[in-house]
CSV table of C-alpha atoms and ligand atoms in Angstrom, one decimal:
chain,number,residue,atom,x,y,z
A,1,MET,CA,0.0,0.0,0.0
A,2,PRO,CA,1.4,3.4,-0.8
A,3,ALA,CA,2.7,5.2,2.2
A,4,ALA,CA,0.4,8.2,1.5
A,5,ARG,CA,-2.7,6.1,1.6
A,6,LEU,CA,-1.7,4.4,4.8
A,7,ALA,CA,-1.0,7.9,6.3
A,8,ARG,CA,-4.4,9.0,5.3
A,9,ILE,CA,-6.0,6.0,7.0
A,10,THR,CA,-4.0,6.6,10.2
A,11,CYS,CA,-4.8,10.3,10.2
A,12,LEU,CA,-8.4,9.4,10.0
A,13,LEU,CA,-8.0,7.0,12.9
A,14,LEU,CA,-6.4,9.8,14.9
A,15,PHE,CA,-9.0,12.3,13.9
A,16,THR,CA,-12.0,10.1,14.8
A,17,LEU,CA,-10.5,9.0,18.0
A,18,LEU,CA,-9.9,12.5,19.1
A,19,ALA,CA,-13.5,13.3,18.0
A,20,ALA,CA,-14.6,10.6,20.3
A,21,CYS,CA,-13.0,12.4,23.2
A,22,GLY,CA,-15.8,15.0,23.2
A,23,GLU,CA,-15.4,18.6,23.9
A,24,SER,CA,-13.6,18.1,27.1
A,25,GLY,CA,-10.9,16.2,25.3
A,26,ASP,CA,-11.1,13.7,28.0
A,27,PRO,CA,-11.4,10.3,26.3
A,28,PHE,CA,-12.5,8.7,29.6
A,29,GLY,CA,-15.5,11.1,29.9
A,30,GLY,CA,-14.5,11.9,33.5
A,31,SER,CA,-15.8,8.6,34.8
A,32,ALA,CA,-14.1,6.4,35.7
A,33,GLY,CA,-16.1,-16.5,26.6
A,34,ASP,CA,-17.0,-18.2,26.7
A,35,ALA,CA,-13.9,-20.3,27.4
A,36,ALA,CA,-13.6,-21.8,30.8
A,37,ALA,CA,-10.5,-21.2,32.8
A,38,PRO,CA,-7.6,-21.1,30.3
A,39,SER,CA,-6.7,-24.6,29.2
A,40,ALA,CA,-3.4,-24.1,30.9
A,41,ALA,CA,-4.2,-21.9,33.8
A,42,SER,CA,-3.4,-24.9,36.0
A,43,ALA,CA,0.0,-25.0,34.5
A,44,GLY,CA,0.8,-21.4,35.3
A,45,ASN,CA,4.2,-20.9,36.9
A,46,ASP,CA,6.3,-17.8,36.6
A,47,ASP,CA,8.4,-18.1,33.5
A,48,ALA,CA,10.8,-15.6,34.9
A,49,GLY,CA,11.3,-17.7,38.0
A,50,HIS,CA,11.0,-21.2,36.6
A,51,GLY,CA,11.5,-20.8,32.8
A,52,GLU,CA,8.4,-22.6,32.0
A,53,GLN,CA,8.0,-22.9,28.3
A,54,VAL,CA,4.3,-22.1,28.2
A,55,LEU,CA,2.1,-19.2,27.0
A,56,ASN,CA,-1.6,-18.8,27.6
A,57,VAL,CA,-3.4,-16.6,25.0
A,58,TYR,CA,-7.0,-15.5,25.0
A,59,ASN,CA,-7.8,-14.0,21.6
A,60,TRP,CA,-10.9,-13.3,19.5
A,61,SER,CA,-12.1,-16.3,17.5
A,62,ASP,CA,-11.1,-16.4,13.8
A,63,TYR,CA,-8.3,-13.8,14.5
A,64,ILE,CA,-5.0,-15.6,13.8
A,65,GLY,CA,-3.2,-17.2,10.9
A,66,PRO,CA,-3.3,-20.9,10.4
A,67,ASP,CA,0.4,-21.3,11.1
A,68,THR,CA,1.0,-18.3,13.4
A,69,ILE,CA,0.9,-20.3,16.6
A,70,ALA,CA,2.7,-23.4,15.3
A,71,ASN,CA,5.5,-21.3,13.8
A,72,PHE,CA,6.0,-19.5,17.2
A,73,GLU,CA,6.0,-22.8,19.0
A,74,ARG,CA,8.6,-24.3,16.6
A,75,GLU,CA,10.8,-21.3,16.7
A,76,THR,CA,10.8,-20.8,20.5
A,77,GLY,CA,9.9,-24.1,22.0
A,78,ILE,CA,7.1,-22.4,24.0
A,79,LYS,CA,3.9,-24.3,24.1
A,80,VAL,CA,0.9,-22.1,23.4
A,81,ASN,CA,-2.5,-22.7,25.0
A,82,TYR,CA,-4.9,-20.7,22.8
A,83,ASP,CA,-8.4,-20.0,23.9
A,84,VAL,CA,-11.0,-17.7,22.1
A,85,PHE,CA,-13.8,-15.4,22.9
A,86,ASP,CA,-16.1,-13.4,20.6
A,87,SER,CA,-17.1,-10.3,22.5
A,88,ASN,CA,-15.4,-7.6,24.6
A,89,GLU,CA,-18.2,-8.1,27.2
A,90,VAL,CA,-17.2,-11.7,27.7
A,91,LEU,CA,-13.5,-10.9,28.0
A,92,GLU,CA,-14.1,-8.1,30.4
A,93,ALA,CA,-16.2,-10.2,32.7
A,94,LYS,CA,-13.4,-12.7,32.9
A,95,LEU,CA,-10.8,-10.1,33.5
A,96,LEU,CA,-12.8,-8.5,36.3
A,97,ALA,CA,-13.3,-11.9,37.9
A,98,GLY,CA,-9.5,-12.1,38.1
A,99,HIS,CA,-7.0,-15.0,38.1
A,100,THR,CA,-7.6,-15.7,34.5
A,101,GLY,CA,-4.2,-17.5,34.0
A,102,TYR,CA,-3.8,-15.8,30.7
A,103,ASP,CA,-0.6,-14.2,29.6
A,104,ILE,CA,-2.1,-12.2,26.7
A,105,VAL,CA,-5.6,-11.0,26.1
A,106,VAL,CA,-7.0,-8.8,23.3
A,107,PRO,CA,-9.5,-6.2,24.3
A,108,SER,CA,-10.7,-3.4,21.9
A,109,ALA,CA,-9.1,0.0,22.7
A,110,SER,CA,-12.5,1.4,23.8
A,111,PHE,CA,-12.5,-1.1,26.6
A,112,VAL,CA,-8.9,-0.8,27.4
A,113,ALA,CA,-9.1,2.6,29.0
A,114,ARG,CA,-11.2,1.6,31.9
A,115,GLN,CA,-9.5,-1.7,32.3
A,116,ILE,CA,-6.2,0.1,32.7
A,117,LYS,CA,-7.8,2.3,35.4
A,118,ALA,CA,-9.0,-0.9,37.1
A,119,GLY,CA,-5.4,-2.0,37.3
A,120,LEU,CA,-5.9,-5.2,35.2
A,121,PHE,CA,-2.7,-5.0,33.2
A,122,GLN,CA,1.0,-4.8,33.7
A,123,PRO,CA,3.2,-2.3,31.8
A,124,LEU,CA,5.0,-3.5,28.7
A,125,ASP,CA,8.8,-3.8,28.9
A,126,ARG,CA,9.9,-2.2,25.7
A,127,MET,CA,13.4,-3.7,26.2
A,128,GLN,CA,11.8,-7.1,25.5
A,129,LEU,CA,10.1,-5.8,22.3
A,130,PRO,CA,12.9,-5.1,19.8
A,131,HIS,CA,10.5,-4.9,16.9
A,132,TYR,CA,8.3,-2.3,18.5
A,133,ASN,CA,9.4,0.4,16.0
A,134,ASN,CA,7.6,-1.5,13.2
A,135,LEU,CA,4.3,-0.4,14.7
A,136,ASP,CA,2.5,2.4,12.9
A,137,ALA,CA,3.3,5.7,14.7
A,138,ASP,CA,0.0,7.3,13.9
A,139,ILE,CA,-2.0,4.3,15.2
A,140,LEU,CA,0.1,4.3,18.3
A,141,HIS,CA,-0.6,7.9,18.7
A,142,ALA,CA,-4.3,7.3,18.3
A,143,LEU,CA,-4.2,4.4,20.8
A,144,ALA,CA,-2.6,6.7,23.3
A,145,THR,CA,-6.1,8.3,23.6
A,146,TYR,CA,-7.0,5.2,25.6
A,147,ASP,CA,-3.6,4.1,26.9
A,148,PRO,CA,-1.6,7.3,27.5
A,149,ASP,CA,2.0,7.0,26.4
A,150,ASN,CA,1.3,3.4,25.1
A,151,VAL,CA,2.3,1.9,28.4
A,152,TYR,CA,0.1,-1.2,28.3
A,153,ALA,CA,-1.3,-2.0,24.9
A,154,VAL,CA,0.1,-3.1,21.6
A,155,PRO,CA,-2.2,-2.5,18.6
A,156,TYR,CA,-3.1,-5.7,16.7
A,157,MET,CA,-5.8,-5.3,14.1
A,158,TRP,CA,-8.4,-2.6,13.3
A,159,GLY,CA,-11.7,-2.7,11.4
A,160,THR,CA,-15.3,-1.6,11.2
A,161,THR,CA,-18.7,-2.8,12.2
A,162,GLY,CA,-21.2,-3.0,9.4
A,163,ILE,CA,-23.5,-5.4,7.6
A,164,GLY,CA,-22.8,-8.7,5.8
A,165,TYR,CA,-25.3,-10.0,3.4
A,166,ASN,CA,-26.0,-12.6,0.8
A,167,VAL,CA,-26.3,-10.7,-2.4
A,168,ALA,CA,-28.8,-13.0,-4.3
A,169,GLN,CA,-31.0,-13.7,-1.3
A,170,VAL,CA,-31.3,-10.1,-0.3
A,171,THR,CA,-31.8,-8.6,-3.7
A,172,ALA,CA,-34.5,-11.2,-4.5
A,173,ARG,CA,-36.5,-10.0,-1.5
A,174,LEU,CA,-35.7,-6.3,-1.9
A,175,PRO,CA,-35.5,-5.7,-5.6
A,176,GLY,CA,-34.0,-2.3,-6.5
A,177,ALA,CA,-33.5,-1.3,-2.9
A,178,ARG,CA,-30.3,0.4,-1.7
A,179,LEU,CA,-28.4,-2.0,0.5
A,180,ASP,CA,-25.9,0.4,2.0
A,181,THR,CA,-28.2,1.3,5.0
A,182,TRP,CA,-28.8,0.3,8.6
A,183,GLY,CA,-32.4,0.2,7.4
A,184,LEU,CA,-31.6,-3.3,6.2
A,185,LEU,CA,-31.6,-4.3,9.9
A,186,PHE,CA,-33.5,-1.5,11.7
A,187,ASP,CA,-36.4,-0.7,9.4
A,188,PRO,CA,-39.1,-3.2,10.6
A,189,ASP,CA,-40.8,-3.4,7.2
A,190,THR,CA,-37.5,-4.2,5.5
A,191,VAL,CA,-36.2,-6.7,8.0
A,192,ALA,CA,-39.6,-8.5,8.0
A,193,LYS,CA,-39.0,-9.3,4.4
A,194,LEU,CA,-35.6,-10.8,5.2
A,195,ALA,CA,-36.6,-12.8,8.3
A,196,ASP,CA,-37.3,-16.0,6.3
A,197,CYS,CA,-33.7,-16.2,5.0
A,198,GLY,CA,-32.1,-15.4,8.4
A,199,VAL,CA,-31.2,-12.2,10.2
A,200,ALA,CA,-28.5,-12.1,13.0
A,201,LEU,CA,-27.2,-9.4,15.2
A,202,LEU,CA,-23.9,-9.4,17.2
A,203,ASP,CA,-24.4,-10.4,20.8
A,204,ALA,CA,-22.6,-7.2,22.0
A,205,PRO,CA,-24.5,-4.2,23.3
A,206,SER,CA,-21.3,-2.1,22.7
A,207,GLU,CA,-22.1,-2.7,19.0
A,208,THR,CA,-25.8,-3.0,18.7
A,209,PHE,CA,-26.8,0.2,20.5
A,210,PRO,CA,-24.4,2.4,18.5
A,211,ALA,CA,-25.7,0.8,15.3
A,212,ALA,CA,-29.3,1.5,16.3
A,213,ARG,CA,-28.3,5.1,17.0
A,214,PHE,CA,-26.6,5.4,13.6
A,215,ALA,CA,-29.9,4.1,12.1
A,216,LEU,CA,-31.9,6.7,14.0
A,217,GLY,CA,-29.6,9.6,13.1
A,218,LEU,CA,-28.5,10.0,16.7
A,219,PRO,CA,-24.9,10.4,17.9
A,220,ALA,CA,-23.4,6.9,17.9
A,221,SER,CA,-21.7,7.3,21.2
A,222,SER,CA,-24.4,9.2,22.9
A,223,THR,CA,-24.8,8.6,26.6
A,224,SER,CA,-28.2,10.3,26.8
A,225,VAL,CA,-30.8,8.1,28.5
A,226,THR,CA,-33.4,9.4,26.0
A,227,ASP,CA,-31.3,8.2,23.1
A,228,LEU,CA,-30.7,4.9,24.8
A,229,GLY,CA,-34.5,4.5,25.1
A,230,ALA,CA,-34.9,5.2,21.4
A,231,ALA,CA,-32.2,2.7,20.5
A,232,GLU,CA,-33.7,0.1,22.7
A,233,ALA,CA,-37.1,0.7,21.1
A,234,ALA,CA,-35.5,0.3,17.6
A,235,LEU,CA,-33.8,-2.9,18.6
A,236,SER,CA,-37.0,-4.2,20.2
A,237,SER,CA,-39.1,-3.4,17.1
A,238,ILE,CA,-36.9,-5.7,15.0
A,239,ARG,CA,-36.5,-8.4,17.7
A,240,PRO,CA,-39.3,-10.6,16.1
A,241,TYR,CA,-37.3,-10.9,12.9
A,242,VAL,CA,-33.9,-11.7,14.4
A,243,ARG,CA,-33.1,-15.4,14.2
A,244,TYR,CA,-30.3,-15.1,16.8
A,245,PHE,CA,-27.8,-12.9,18.6
A,246,HIS,CA,-24.3,-14.3,18.4
A,247,SER,CA,-20.9,-12.8,17.7
A,248,SER,CA,-19.1,-15.5,15.6
A,249,GLN,CA,-21.6,-18.0,14.4
A,250,TYR,CA,-22.6,-15.7,11.5
A,251,ILE,CA,-19.4,-16.4,9.7
A,252,ASN,CA,-20.2,-19.9,8.9
A,253,ASP,CA,-23.9,-19.2,8.5
A,254,LEU,CA,-23.4,-16.5,6.0
A,255,ALA,CA,-21.0,-18.7,4.1
A,256,ASN,CA,-23.4,-21.7,4.0
A,257,GLY,CA,-26.5,-19.7,3.2
A,258,GLU,CA,-28.2,-20.2,6.5
A,259,LEU,CA,-28.3,-16.4,7.1
A,260,CYS,CA,-28.9,-13.7,4.6
A,261,VAL,CA,-28.1,-10.6,6.7
A,262,ALA,CA,-25.8,-10.1,9.7
A,263,MET,CA,-24.5,-7.2,11.7
A,264,GLY,CA,-20.8,-8.1,11.8
A,265,TRP,CA,-17.2,-7.1,11.7
A,266,ASN,CA,-15.6,-6.5,8.3
A,267,GLY,CA,-13.0,-9.2,8.4
A,268,ASP,CA,-15.4,-11.8,9.7
A,269,VAL,CA,-17.9,-11.1,6.9
A,270,LEU,CA,-15.0,-11.3,4.4
A,271,GLN,CA,-13.9,-14.6,5.9
A,272,ALA,CA,-17.5,-15.8,5.3
A,273,ARG,CA,-17.2,-14.7,1.7
A,274,ALA,CA,-13.9,-16.6,1.4
A,275,ARG,CA,-15.4,-19.7,2.9
A,276,ALA,CA,-18.3,-19.6,0.5
A,277,ARG,CA,-15.9,-19.2,-2.4
A,278,ASP,CA,-13.8,-22.1,-1.2
A,279,ALA,CA,-16.9,-24.2,-0.9
A,280,ALA,CA,-18.0,-23.0,-4.4
A,281,ASN,CA,-21.5,-23.1,-3.0
A,282,GLY,CA,-22.8,-20.2,-5.0
A,283,ASN,CA,-23.3,-17.8,-2.0
A,284,ASP,CA,-22.0,-14.4,-2.8
A,285,ILE,CA,-21.4,-12.5,0.4
A,286,ALA,CA,-20.9,-8.7,0.5
A,287,TYR,CA,-19.9,-6.3,3.3
A,288,VAL,CA,-21.1,-2.7,3.5
A,289,VAL,CA,-20.4,0.2,5.8
A,290,PRO,CA,-23.9,1.8,6.0
A,291,ARG,CA,-24.3,5.3,4.6
A,292,GLU,CA,-25.6,6.5,8.0
A,293,GLY,CA,-22.2,5.8,9.5
A,294,ALA,CA,-20.5,3.0,11.4
A,295,LEU,CA,-18.0,2.3,14.2
A,296,MET,CA,-14.4,1.8,13.6
A,297,TRP,CA,-12.3,0.1,16.3
A,298,PHE,CA,-9.0,-1.4,16.9
A,299,ASP,CA,-8.0,-4.4,19.1
A,300,SER,CA,-4.9,-4.4,21.2
A,301,MET,CA,-2.8,-7.0,23.0
A,302,VAL,CA,-2.2,-6.5,26.7
A,303,ILE,CA,-0.6,-8.6,29.5
A,304,PRO,CA,-2.8,-9.2,32.6
A,305,LYS,CA,-1.3,-8.0,35.9
A,306,ASP,CA,-1.1,-11.6,37.2
A,307,ALA,CA,0.1,-13.2,34.0
A,308,PRO,CA,2.1,-16.3,34.9
A,309,HIS,CA,4.5,-16.1,31.9
A,310,PRO,CA,5.2,-12.4,31.2
A,311,ALA,CA,8.5,-13.0,29.5
A,312,ASN,CA,6.9,-15.4,27.1
A,313,ALA,CA,4.1,-12.9,26.5
A,314,HIS,CA,6.6,-10.3,25.5
A,315,ARG,CA,8.3,-12.8,23.2
A,316,PHE,CA,5.0,-13.5,21.5
A,317,LEU,CA,4.1,-9.8,21.1
A,318,ASP,CA,7.5,-9.2,19.6
A,319,TYR,CA,7.1,-12.1,17.2
A,320,LEU,CA,3.7,-10.6,16.1
A,321,MET,CA,5.5,-7.3,15.4
A,322,ARG,CA,7.6,-8.9,12.7
A,323,PRO,CA,6.2,-7.7,9.4
A,324,GLU,CA,6.1,-11.1,7.7
A,325,VAL,CA,4.3,-12.6,10.6
A,326,ILE,CA,1.6,-10.0,11.0
A,327,ALA,CA,1.1,-9.6,7.2
A,328,ALA,CA,0.3,-13.4,7.1
A,329,VAL,CA,-2.2,-12.9,9.8
A,330,SER,CA,-3.9,-10.1,7.9
A,331,ASP,CA,-4.1,-12.2,4.8
A,332,ALA,CA,-5.8,-15.0,6.8
A,333,VAL,CA,-8.2,-13.0,8.8
A,334,HIS,CA,-9.0,-10.1,6.4
A,335,TYR,CA,-8.3,-7.4,8.9
A,336,ALA,CA,-5.9,-4.5,8.6
A,337,ASN,CA,-3.0,-4.7,11.0
A,338,ALA,CA,-1.2,-1.8,12.8
A,339,ASN,CA,2.3,-2.6,11.5
A,340,ALA,CA,3.7,0.0,9.1
A,341,GLN,CA,6.4,-2.3,7.8
A,342,ALA,CA,3.9,-5.1,7.1
A,343,THR,CA,1.7,-3.2,4.7
A,344,PRO,CA,3.8,-3.9,1.5
A,345,LEU,CA,3.8,-7.6,2.5
A,346,VAL,CA,0.0,-8.0,2.8
A,347,SER,CA,-1.4,-9.6,-0.3
A,348,PRO,CA,-2.8,-7.2,-2.8
A,349,ALA,CA,-6.2,-8.9,-2.6
A,350,VAL,CA,-6.4,-7.8,1.1
A,351,ARG,CA,-4.5,-4.5,0.8
A,352,ASP,CA,-6.6,-3.3,-2.0
A,353,ASP,CA,-10.0,-4.4,-0.7
A,354,PRO,CA,-11.9,-1.3,0.3
A,355,ALA,CA,-13.8,-3.3,2.9
A,356,ILE,CA,-10.5,-3.8,4.7
A,357,TYR,CA,-8.7,-0.6,3.9
A,358,PRO,CA,-11.7,1.8,3.4
A,359,ASP,CA,-11.6,4.5,0.7
A,360,ALA,CA,-11.8,8.1,1.6
A,361,GLN,CA,-15.6,8.3,1.0
A,362,THR,CA,-16.1,5.4,3.4
A,363,ARG,CA,-13.7,6.7,6.0
A,364,ALA,CA,-15.7,9.9,6.2
A,365,ARG,CA,-18.6,7.8,7.5
A,366,LEU,CA,-16.6,6.1,10.3
A,367,GLU,CA,-16.5,7.1,13.9
A,368,ALA,CA,-14.2,5.6,16.5
A,369,ALA,CA,-15.7,3.6,19.3
A,370,ALA,CA,-15.8,5.8,22.3
A,371,PRO,CA,-14.2,4.7,25.6
A,372,THR,CA,-16.7,2.7,27.6
A,373,ASN,CA,-18.4,4.3,30.6
A,374,PRO,CA,-19.2,1.9,33.4
A,375,GLU,CA,-22.2,3.8,34.9
A,376,PHE,CA,-24.0,4.2,31.5
A,377,ASP,CA,-23.1,0.6,30.5
A,378,ARG,CA,-25.1,-0.8,33.4
A,379,LEU,CA,-28.2,0.8,31.9
A,380,VAL,CA,-27.2,-0.5,28.5
A,381,THR,CA,-26.7,-4.0,29.8
A,382,ARG,CA,-30.2,-4.0,31.3
A,383,ALA,CA,-31.7,-2.6,28.1
A,384,TRP,CA,-29.9,-5.3,26.1
A,385,THR,CA,-31.3,-8.1,28.3
A,386,ARG,CA,-34.8,-6.7,27.7
A,387,VAL,CA,-34.2,-6.6,24.0
A,388,LYS,CA,-32.9,-10.1,23.7
A,389,SER,CA,-35.6,-11.6,25.9
A,390,GLY,CA,-38.3,-9.7,24.0
A,391,ARG,CA,-39.7,-8.2,27.2
B,1,SPD,N1,-13.2,-12.5,14.7
B,1,SPD,C1,-12.4,-11.4,15.1
B,1,SPD,C2,-13.3,-10.3,15.4
B,1,SPD,C3,-12.6,-9.2,16.0
B,1,SPD,C4,-13.5,-8.1,16.3
B,1,SPD,N2,-13.1,-7.1,17.1
B,1,SPD,C5,-14.2,-6.3,17.4
B,1,SPD,C6,-14.0,-5.1,18.1
B,1,SPD,C7,-15.3,-4.5,18.3
B,1,SPD,N3,-15.3,-3.2,18.9
């Protein structure tokens, strides 16, 4: 990717993140898995003290290359226990409960701010990260909005939350309709026409409520209780047409034709497209950033305070900072990484896909996910329970 284009993207990241800070400029707004215990939590000794060759990683599902872990294990002799989750809410609940046994976890930046304040992570030791300089300086600068001075978090991938759909199934039910709109999910008359071919939403209130606010023309990151009520009403109105709420199942179901529309993350929808192509099953899957706007986010790697193997964690982070390693991850997962040196190594099919590296017009519609606000989130969680239960 040309450096100028990358620079434009990262400037946008910076701009939108700063915009999310609000007028005060305070990104924290002035307020403050589904996996069981890690498969190796029981094996957690201090690598510094005992040199145990183990690393416990808790990452998003479908978010690593097919050989990334095996290559690391072969190169270092460190055995990786790798567990997955599919929402920030699940990860955060686990972190707050404590004693996870994990050495690396991967929250989104918007959740990282309050998790740092809660003392959940240990500072990085840059001496153990010789490839740190490969990271994109503008993205690091943007991440500093949530993690001042980049003390705790290493950016991993970034992306957008939009809509994935089956082109033939949706156009057959909505002939001539524009499909680049949240109306596909939030207009009850529209979504009623799609219910028979399968509609799914992310099981993540941090995504569904901003999407509903975009659909309603409200500020996506609004913490107004009135706006929250309007978003809840919008979500409740489409509840009868939603087949399920889940944050990873939609990849396979879009690919195999079991769903025709899903709120989803760009790379996951594109993985669905790739799986359908590999299966040659005739399902053509598209991803759209709705014209009303959408969230952009980036996910970062952090080391929990009580990580049993912090030295191994640093080794893994540094491994992922090698351009050829992280470029291969982007190729596999269809997400843009945060490594400036890796961009030329990402395959052109990924690098030039505007669903992964959005063009200027699309970027203008993106808004960075705002830092989470615990007090307001309690209201959101209750509203989300009401939406899902249909009460
Ligand atoms: N399958 C990997 C999905 C990663 C999505 N991260 C989402 C962050 C949302 N704010």
